[in-house]
PDB file of C-alpha atoms in Angstrom:
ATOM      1  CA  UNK A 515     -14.496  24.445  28.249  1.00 81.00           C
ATOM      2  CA  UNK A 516     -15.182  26.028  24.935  1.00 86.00           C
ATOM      3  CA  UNK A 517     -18.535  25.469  23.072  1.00 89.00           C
ATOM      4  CA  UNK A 518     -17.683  24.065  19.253  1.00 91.00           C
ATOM      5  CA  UNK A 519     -18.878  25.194  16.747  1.00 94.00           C
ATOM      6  CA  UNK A 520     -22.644  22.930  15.411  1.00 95.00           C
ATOM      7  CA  UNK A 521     -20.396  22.184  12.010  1.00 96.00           C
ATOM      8  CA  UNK A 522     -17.414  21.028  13.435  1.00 95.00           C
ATOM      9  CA  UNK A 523     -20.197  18.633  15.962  1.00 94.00           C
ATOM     10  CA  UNK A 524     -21.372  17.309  13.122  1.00 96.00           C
ATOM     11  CA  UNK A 525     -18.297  16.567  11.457  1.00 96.00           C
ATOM     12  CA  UNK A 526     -17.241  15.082  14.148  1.00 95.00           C
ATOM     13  CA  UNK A 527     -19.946  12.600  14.989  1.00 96.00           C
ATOM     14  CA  UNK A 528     -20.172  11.452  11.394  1.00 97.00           C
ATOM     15  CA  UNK A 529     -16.263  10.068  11.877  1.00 97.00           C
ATOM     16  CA  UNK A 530     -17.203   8.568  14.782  1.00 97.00           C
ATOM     17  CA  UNK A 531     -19.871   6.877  12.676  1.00 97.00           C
ATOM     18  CA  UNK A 532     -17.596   6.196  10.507  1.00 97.00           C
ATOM     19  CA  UNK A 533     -15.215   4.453  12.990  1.00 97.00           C
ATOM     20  CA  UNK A 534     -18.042   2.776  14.833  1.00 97.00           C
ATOM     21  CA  UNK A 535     -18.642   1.223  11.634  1.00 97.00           C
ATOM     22  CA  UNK A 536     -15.052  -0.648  11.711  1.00 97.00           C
ATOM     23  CA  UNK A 537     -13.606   1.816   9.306  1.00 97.00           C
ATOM     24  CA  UNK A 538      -9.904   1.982   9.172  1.00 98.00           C
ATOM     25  CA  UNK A 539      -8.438   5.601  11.203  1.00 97.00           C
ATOM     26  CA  UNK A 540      -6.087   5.603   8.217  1.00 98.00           C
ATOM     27  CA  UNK A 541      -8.977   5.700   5.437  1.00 98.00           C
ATOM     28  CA  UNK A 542     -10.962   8.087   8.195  1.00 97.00           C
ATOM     29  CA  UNK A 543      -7.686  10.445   7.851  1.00 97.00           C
ATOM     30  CA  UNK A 544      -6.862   9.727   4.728  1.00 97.00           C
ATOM     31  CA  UNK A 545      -3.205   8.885   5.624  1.00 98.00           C
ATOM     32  CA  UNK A 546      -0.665   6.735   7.008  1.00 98.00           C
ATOM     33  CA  UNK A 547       3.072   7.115   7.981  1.00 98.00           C
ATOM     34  CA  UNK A 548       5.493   4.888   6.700  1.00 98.00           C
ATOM     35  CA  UNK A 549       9.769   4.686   7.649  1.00 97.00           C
ATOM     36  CA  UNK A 550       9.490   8.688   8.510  1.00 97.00           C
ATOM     37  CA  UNK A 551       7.178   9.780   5.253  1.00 98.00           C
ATOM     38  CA  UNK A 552       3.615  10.525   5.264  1.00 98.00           C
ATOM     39  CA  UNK A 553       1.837   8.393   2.754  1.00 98.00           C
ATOM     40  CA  UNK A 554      -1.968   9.127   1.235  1.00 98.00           C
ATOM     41  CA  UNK A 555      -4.215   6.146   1.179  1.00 98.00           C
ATOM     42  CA  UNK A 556      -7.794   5.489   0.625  1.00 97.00           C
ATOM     43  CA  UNK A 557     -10.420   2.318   0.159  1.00 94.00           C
ATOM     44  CA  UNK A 558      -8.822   0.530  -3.480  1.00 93.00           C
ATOM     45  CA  UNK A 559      -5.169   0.178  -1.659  1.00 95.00           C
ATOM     46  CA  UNK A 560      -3.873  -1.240   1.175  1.00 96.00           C
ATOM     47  CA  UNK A 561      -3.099   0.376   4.241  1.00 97.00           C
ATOM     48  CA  UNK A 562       0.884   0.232   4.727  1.00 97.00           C
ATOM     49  CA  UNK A 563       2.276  -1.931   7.988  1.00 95.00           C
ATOM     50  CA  UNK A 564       4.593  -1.204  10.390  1.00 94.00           C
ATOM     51  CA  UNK A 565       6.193  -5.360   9.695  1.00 94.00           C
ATOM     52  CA  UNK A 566       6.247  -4.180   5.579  1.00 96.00           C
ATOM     53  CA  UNK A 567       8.745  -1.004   6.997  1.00 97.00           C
ATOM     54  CA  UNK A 568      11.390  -3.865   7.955  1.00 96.00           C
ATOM     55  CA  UNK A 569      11.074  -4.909   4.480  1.00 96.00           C
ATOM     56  CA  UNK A 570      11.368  -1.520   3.107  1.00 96.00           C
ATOM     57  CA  UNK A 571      14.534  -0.704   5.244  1.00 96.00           C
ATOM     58  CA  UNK A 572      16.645  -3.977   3.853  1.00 95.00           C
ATOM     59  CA  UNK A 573      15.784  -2.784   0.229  1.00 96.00           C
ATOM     60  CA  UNK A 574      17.019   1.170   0.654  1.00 94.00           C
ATOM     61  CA  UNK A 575      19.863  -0.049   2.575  1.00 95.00           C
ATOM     62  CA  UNK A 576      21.129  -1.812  -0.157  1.00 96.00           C
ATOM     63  CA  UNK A 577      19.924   0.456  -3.262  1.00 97.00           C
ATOM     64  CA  UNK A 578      22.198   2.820  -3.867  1.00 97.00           C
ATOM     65  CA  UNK A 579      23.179   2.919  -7.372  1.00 98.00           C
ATOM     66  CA  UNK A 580      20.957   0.332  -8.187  1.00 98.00           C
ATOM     67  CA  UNK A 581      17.861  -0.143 -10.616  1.00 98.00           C
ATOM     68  CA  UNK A 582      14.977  -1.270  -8.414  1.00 98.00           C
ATOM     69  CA  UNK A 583      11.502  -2.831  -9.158  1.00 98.00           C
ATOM     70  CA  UNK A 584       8.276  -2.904  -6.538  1.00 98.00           C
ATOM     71  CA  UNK A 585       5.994  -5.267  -7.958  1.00 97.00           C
ATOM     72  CA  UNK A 586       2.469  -5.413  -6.554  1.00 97.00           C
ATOM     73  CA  UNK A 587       3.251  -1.843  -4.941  1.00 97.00           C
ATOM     74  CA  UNK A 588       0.039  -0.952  -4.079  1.00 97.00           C
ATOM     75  CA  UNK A 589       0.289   2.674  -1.966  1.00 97.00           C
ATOM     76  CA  UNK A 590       3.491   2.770  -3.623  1.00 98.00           C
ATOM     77  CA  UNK A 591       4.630   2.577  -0.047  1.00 98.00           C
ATOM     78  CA  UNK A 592       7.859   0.021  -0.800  1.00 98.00           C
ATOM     79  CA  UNK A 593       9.054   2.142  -4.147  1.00 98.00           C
ATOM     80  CA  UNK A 594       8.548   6.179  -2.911  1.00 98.00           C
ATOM     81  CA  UNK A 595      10.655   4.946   0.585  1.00 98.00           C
ATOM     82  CA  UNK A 596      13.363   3.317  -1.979  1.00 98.00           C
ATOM     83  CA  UNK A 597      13.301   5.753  -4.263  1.00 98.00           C
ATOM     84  CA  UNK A 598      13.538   9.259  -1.410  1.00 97.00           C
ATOM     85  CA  UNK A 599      15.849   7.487   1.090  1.00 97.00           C
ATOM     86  CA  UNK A 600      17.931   4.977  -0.574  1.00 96.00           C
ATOM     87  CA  UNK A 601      19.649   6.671  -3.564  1.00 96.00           C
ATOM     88  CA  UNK A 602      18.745   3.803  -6.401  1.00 98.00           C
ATOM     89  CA  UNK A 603      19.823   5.059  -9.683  1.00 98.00           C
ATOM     90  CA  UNK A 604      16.692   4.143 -10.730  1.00 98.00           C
ATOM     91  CA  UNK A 605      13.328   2.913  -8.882  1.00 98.00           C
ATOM     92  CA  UNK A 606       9.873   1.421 -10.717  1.00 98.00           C
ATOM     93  CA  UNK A 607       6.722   0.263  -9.511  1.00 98.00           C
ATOM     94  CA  UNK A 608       3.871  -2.233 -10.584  1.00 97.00           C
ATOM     95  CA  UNK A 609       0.465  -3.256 -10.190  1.00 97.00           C
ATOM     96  CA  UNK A 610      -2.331  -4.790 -11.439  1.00 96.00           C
ATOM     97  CA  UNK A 611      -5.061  -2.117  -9.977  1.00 96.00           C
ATOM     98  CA  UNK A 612      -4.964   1.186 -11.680  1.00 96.00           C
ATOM     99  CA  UNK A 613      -6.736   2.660  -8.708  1.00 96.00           C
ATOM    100  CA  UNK A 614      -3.699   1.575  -6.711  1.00 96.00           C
ATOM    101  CA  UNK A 615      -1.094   2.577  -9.212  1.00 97.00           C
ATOM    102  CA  UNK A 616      -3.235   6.145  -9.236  1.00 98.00           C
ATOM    103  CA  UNK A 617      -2.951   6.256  -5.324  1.00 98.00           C
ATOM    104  CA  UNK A 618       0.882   5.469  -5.717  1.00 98.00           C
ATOM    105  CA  UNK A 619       2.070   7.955  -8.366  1.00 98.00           C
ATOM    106  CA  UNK A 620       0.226  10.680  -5.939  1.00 98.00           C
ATOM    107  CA  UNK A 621       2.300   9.494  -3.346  1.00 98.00           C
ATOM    108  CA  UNK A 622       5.490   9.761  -5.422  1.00 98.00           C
ATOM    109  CA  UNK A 623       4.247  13.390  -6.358  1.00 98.00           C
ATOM    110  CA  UNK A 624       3.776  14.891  -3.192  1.00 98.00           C
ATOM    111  CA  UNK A 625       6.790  12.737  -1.688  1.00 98.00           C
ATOM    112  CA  UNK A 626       9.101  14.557  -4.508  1.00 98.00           C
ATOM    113  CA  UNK A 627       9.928  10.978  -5.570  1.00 98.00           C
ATOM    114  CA  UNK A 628      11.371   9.928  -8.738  1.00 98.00           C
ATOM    115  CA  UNK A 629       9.321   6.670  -9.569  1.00 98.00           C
ATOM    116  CA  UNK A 630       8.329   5.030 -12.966  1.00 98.00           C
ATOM    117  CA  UNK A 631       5.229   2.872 -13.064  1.00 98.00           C
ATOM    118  CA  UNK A 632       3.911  -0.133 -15.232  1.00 98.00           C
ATOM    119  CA  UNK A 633       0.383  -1.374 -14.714  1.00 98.00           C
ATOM    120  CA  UNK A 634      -0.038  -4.749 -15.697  1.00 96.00           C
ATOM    121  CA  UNK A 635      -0.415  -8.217 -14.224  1.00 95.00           C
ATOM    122  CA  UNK A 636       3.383  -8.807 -12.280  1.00 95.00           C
ATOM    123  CA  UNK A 637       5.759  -8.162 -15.077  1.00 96.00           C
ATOM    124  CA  UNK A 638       3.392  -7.888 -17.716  1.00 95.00           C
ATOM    125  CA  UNK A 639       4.252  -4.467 -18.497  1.00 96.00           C
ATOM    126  CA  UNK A 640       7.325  -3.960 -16.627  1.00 97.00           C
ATOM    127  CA  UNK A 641      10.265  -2.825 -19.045  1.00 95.00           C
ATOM    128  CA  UNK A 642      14.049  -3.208 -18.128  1.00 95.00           C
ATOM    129  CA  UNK A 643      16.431  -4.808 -16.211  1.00 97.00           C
ATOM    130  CA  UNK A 644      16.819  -4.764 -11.943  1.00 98.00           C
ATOM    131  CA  UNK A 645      19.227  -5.376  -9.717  1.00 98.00           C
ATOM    132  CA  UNK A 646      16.676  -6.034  -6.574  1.00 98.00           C
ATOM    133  CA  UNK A 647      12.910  -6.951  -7.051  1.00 97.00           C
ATOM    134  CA  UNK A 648      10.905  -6.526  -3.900  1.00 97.00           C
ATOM    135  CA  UNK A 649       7.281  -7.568  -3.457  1.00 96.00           C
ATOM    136  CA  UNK A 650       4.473  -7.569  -0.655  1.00 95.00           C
ATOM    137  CA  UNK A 651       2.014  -9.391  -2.771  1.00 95.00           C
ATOM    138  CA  UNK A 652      -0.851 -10.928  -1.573  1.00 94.00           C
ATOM    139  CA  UNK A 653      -0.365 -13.251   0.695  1.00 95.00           C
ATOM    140  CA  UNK A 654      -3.146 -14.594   2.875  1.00 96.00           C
ATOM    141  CA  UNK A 655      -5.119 -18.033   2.186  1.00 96.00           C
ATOM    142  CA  UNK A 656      -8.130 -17.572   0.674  1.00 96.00           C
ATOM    143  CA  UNK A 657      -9.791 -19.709   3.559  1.00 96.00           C
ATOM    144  CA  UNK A 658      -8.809 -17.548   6.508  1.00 96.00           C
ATOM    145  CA  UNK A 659      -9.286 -13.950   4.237  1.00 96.00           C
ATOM    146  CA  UNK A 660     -13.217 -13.862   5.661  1.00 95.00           C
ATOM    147  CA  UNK A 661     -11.785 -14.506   9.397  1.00 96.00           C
ATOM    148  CA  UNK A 662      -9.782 -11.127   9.240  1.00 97.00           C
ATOM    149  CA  UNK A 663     -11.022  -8.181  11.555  1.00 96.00           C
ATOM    150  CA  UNK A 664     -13.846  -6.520   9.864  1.00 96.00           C
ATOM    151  CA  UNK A 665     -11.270  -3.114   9.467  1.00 96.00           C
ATOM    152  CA  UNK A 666      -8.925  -5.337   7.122  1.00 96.00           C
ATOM    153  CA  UNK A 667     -11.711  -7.759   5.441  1.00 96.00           C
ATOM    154  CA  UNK A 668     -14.794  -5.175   5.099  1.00 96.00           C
ATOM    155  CA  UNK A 669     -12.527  -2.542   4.059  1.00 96.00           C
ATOM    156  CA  UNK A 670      -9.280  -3.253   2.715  1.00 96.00           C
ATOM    157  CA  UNK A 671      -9.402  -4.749  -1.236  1.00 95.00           C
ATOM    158  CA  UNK A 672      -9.648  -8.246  -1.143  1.00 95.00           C
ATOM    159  CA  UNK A 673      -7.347  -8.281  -4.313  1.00 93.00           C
ATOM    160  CA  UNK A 674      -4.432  -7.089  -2.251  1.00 94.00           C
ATOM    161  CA  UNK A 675      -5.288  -9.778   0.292  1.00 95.00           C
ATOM    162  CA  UNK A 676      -6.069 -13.148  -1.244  1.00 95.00           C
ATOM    163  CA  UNK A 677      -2.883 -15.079  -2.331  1.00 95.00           C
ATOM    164  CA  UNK A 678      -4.982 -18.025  -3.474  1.00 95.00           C
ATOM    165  CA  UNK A 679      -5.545 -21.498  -1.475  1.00 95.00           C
ATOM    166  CA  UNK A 680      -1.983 -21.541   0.791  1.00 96.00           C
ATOM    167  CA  UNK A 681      -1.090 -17.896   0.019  1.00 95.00           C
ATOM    168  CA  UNK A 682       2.254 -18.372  -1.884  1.00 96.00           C
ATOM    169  CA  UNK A 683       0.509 -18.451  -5.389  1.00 95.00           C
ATOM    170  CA  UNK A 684       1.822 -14.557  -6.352  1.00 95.00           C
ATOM    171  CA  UNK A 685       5.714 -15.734  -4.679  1.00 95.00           C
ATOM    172  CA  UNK A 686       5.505 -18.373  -6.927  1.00 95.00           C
ATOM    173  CA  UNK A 687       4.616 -16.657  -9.986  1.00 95.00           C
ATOM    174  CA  UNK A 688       7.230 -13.810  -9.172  1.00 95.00           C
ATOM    175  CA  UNK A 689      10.216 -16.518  -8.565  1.00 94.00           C
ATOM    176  CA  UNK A 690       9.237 -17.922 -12.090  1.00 95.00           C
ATOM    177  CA  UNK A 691       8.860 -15.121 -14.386  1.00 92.00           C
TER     178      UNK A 691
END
């Protein structure tokens, strides 16, 4: 064995800390892969899932040529894999959290990703016409957000969480507008 180094010790014992402490690996590390790319995240957006990749694949399957919309994008997780593997002619994101929407367009830098972004409240600020809107909204009932493990509900914004009473309110509002 090697002796390390009394920085690198301490370093490492304050992630552990950090872990101990319920703290998502991903927030820890600062990143999270998602369909093949390497996405940044940090505490203000959600950590992208491997379930929300399915959802990801149907839309850049289907994109080519094709003006999409992300709404609620969050990471910008949905839009930067529609935009760098599924050819749309045009790809846009939205959300209501400008820490979110500053997380995403950093994520559409460093990804090389040609993305436009609105921040607003759904389509308040959204401009044009799409051929496919895709969402991962908030979805969870309000009632069983505090009985989350403590990595998702101490950690992971609430707002990104909490689709109201039965968890459909942000579907409904999306089929409507």
């Amino acid at each position: 064995t090697l002796p390390v180094p009394e920085e690198e010790e301490v370093c490492f014992r304050e992630l552990l800390a950090r872990r101990r402490k319920h703290e998502p690996v991903q927030y820890i590390t600062g990143e999270q892969e998602f369909c093949g790319l390497c996405f940044r995240v940090q505490p203000g957006v959600l950590i992208p899932r491997p379930e929300t990749e399915l959802l990801a694949e149907e839309v850049f399957t289907d994109a080519k040529g094709k003006r999409v919309l992300d709404m609620c994008t969050g990471s910008g997780c949905i839009a930067v894999t529609v935009a760098k593997l599924g050819a749309p002619a045009y790809a846009a994101a939205s959300d209501y959290s400008g820490e979110a929407l500053a997380v995403a367009r950093k994520n559409a830098e460093l990804l090389d990703a040609d993305v436009t972004f609105f921040q607003g409240d759904l389509f308040e600020r959204v401009e044009g016409v799409y051929d496919i809107i895709v969402s991962n909204p908030p979805y969870i009932r309000s009632s069983v957000v505090d009985g989350l493990m403590p990595e998702v509900r101490d950690f992971e914004p609430r707002i990104a969480l909490d689709g109201t009473e039965d968890g459909l309110l942000f579907y409904r509002r999306i089929a409507a507008e």
